[in-house]
Coordinates of C-alpha atoms in Angstrom, one line a residue:
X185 CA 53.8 77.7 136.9
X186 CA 57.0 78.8 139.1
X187 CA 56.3 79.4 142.6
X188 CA 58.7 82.1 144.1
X189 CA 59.3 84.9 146.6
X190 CA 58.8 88.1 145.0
X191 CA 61.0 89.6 147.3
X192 CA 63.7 87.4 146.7
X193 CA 63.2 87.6 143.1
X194 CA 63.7 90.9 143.0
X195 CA 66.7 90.9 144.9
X196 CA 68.2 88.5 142.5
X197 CA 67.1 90.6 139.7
X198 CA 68.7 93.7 141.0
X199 CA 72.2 91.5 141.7
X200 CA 71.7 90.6 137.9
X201 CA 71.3 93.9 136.8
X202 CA 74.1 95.5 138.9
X203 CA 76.8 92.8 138.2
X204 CA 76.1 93.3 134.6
X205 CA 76.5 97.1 134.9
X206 CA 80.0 96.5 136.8
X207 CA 81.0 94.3 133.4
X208 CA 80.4 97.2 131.3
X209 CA 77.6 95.6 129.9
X210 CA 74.3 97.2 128.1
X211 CA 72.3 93.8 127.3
X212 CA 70.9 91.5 130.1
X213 CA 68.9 88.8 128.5
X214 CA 67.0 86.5 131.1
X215 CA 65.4 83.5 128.8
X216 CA 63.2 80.9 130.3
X217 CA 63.8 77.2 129.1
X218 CA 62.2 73.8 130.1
X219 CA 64.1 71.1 129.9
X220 CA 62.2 68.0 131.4
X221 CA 60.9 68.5 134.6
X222 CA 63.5 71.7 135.5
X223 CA 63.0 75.4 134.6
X224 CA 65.7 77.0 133.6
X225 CA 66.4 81.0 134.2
X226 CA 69.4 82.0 131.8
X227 CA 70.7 85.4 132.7
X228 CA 73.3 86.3 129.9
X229 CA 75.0 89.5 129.2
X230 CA 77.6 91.2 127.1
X231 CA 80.0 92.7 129.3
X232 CA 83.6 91.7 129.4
X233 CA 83.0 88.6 131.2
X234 CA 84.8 86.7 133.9
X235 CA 87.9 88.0 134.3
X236 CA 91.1 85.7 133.9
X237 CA 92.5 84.8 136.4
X238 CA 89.5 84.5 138.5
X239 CA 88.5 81.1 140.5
X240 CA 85.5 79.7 139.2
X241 CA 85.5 77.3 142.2
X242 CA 84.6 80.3 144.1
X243 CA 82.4 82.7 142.2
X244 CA 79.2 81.7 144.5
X245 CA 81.4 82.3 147.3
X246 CA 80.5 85.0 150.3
X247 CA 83.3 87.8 150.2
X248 CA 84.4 86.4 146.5
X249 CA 84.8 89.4 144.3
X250 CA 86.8 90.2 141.0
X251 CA 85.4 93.8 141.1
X252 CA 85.6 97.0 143.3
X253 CA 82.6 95.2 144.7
X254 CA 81.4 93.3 148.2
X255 CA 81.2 90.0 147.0
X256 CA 77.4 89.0 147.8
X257 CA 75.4 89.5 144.7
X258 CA 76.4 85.9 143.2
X259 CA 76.0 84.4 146.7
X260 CA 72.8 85.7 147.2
X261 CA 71.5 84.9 144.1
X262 CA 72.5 81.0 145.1
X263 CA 71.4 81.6 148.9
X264 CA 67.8 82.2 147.4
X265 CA 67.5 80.0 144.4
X266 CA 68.7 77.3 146.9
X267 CA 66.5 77.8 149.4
X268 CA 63.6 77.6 146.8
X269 CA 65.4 73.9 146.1
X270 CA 67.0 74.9 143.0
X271 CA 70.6 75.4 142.0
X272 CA 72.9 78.4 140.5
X273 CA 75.7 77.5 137.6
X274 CA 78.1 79.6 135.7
X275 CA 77.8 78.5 131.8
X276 CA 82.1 78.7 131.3
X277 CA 80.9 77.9 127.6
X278 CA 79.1 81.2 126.8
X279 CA 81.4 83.6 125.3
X280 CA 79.7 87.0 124.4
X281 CA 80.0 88.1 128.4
X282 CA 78.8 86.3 131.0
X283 CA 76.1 84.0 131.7
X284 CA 74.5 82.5 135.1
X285 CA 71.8 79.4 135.1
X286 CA 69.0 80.0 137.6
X287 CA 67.6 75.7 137.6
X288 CA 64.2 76.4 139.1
X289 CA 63.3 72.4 139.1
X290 CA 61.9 73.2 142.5
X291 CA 60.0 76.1 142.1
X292 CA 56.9 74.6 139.7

């Protein structure tokens, strides 16, 4: 059982969907996983991925965009998830596009 704010879900769903959209991308996957006592949200898709070039540091950043693009679809996404007491990750080891980790430890 996952506890959430459907609102706020759906606002990171939407952030998902779009960000994928700007990578050109026409598969979002989102697989659940448990691994011990965390719940992990995988959002994977197969757009062009993260551009070179671009900070990694700052990807959850306010304002931080590689795109045309505002810059608060990642940083909402890990305004929400950590407010829920989870945590947001970039997986720089998927190649096929681009993949975010939802860790929803908190949420159950």
């Amino acid at each position: 059982n996952v506890k959430f704010n459907p609102l706020e879900f759906s606002i990171i769903l939407d952030n998902l969907i779009n960000n994928s959209r700007k990578a050109n991308a026409d598969t979002l996957v989102l697989r659940f996983e448990k691994d011990g006592n965390e719940i992990l949200m995988r959002c994977s898709d197969n757009g062009y991925g993260l551009k070179r070039g671009a900070n990694e540091e700052r990807l959850f950043e306010p304002g931080y965009t590689t795109t045309s693009g505002t810059g608060i679809g990642l940083s909402t996404i890990k305004k929400y998830i950590e407010k829920s007491g989870g945590r947001v990750t970039y997986n720089r080891e998927y190649t096929h596009g681009f993949e975010v980790v939802l860790h929803l430890m908190q949420w159950i």
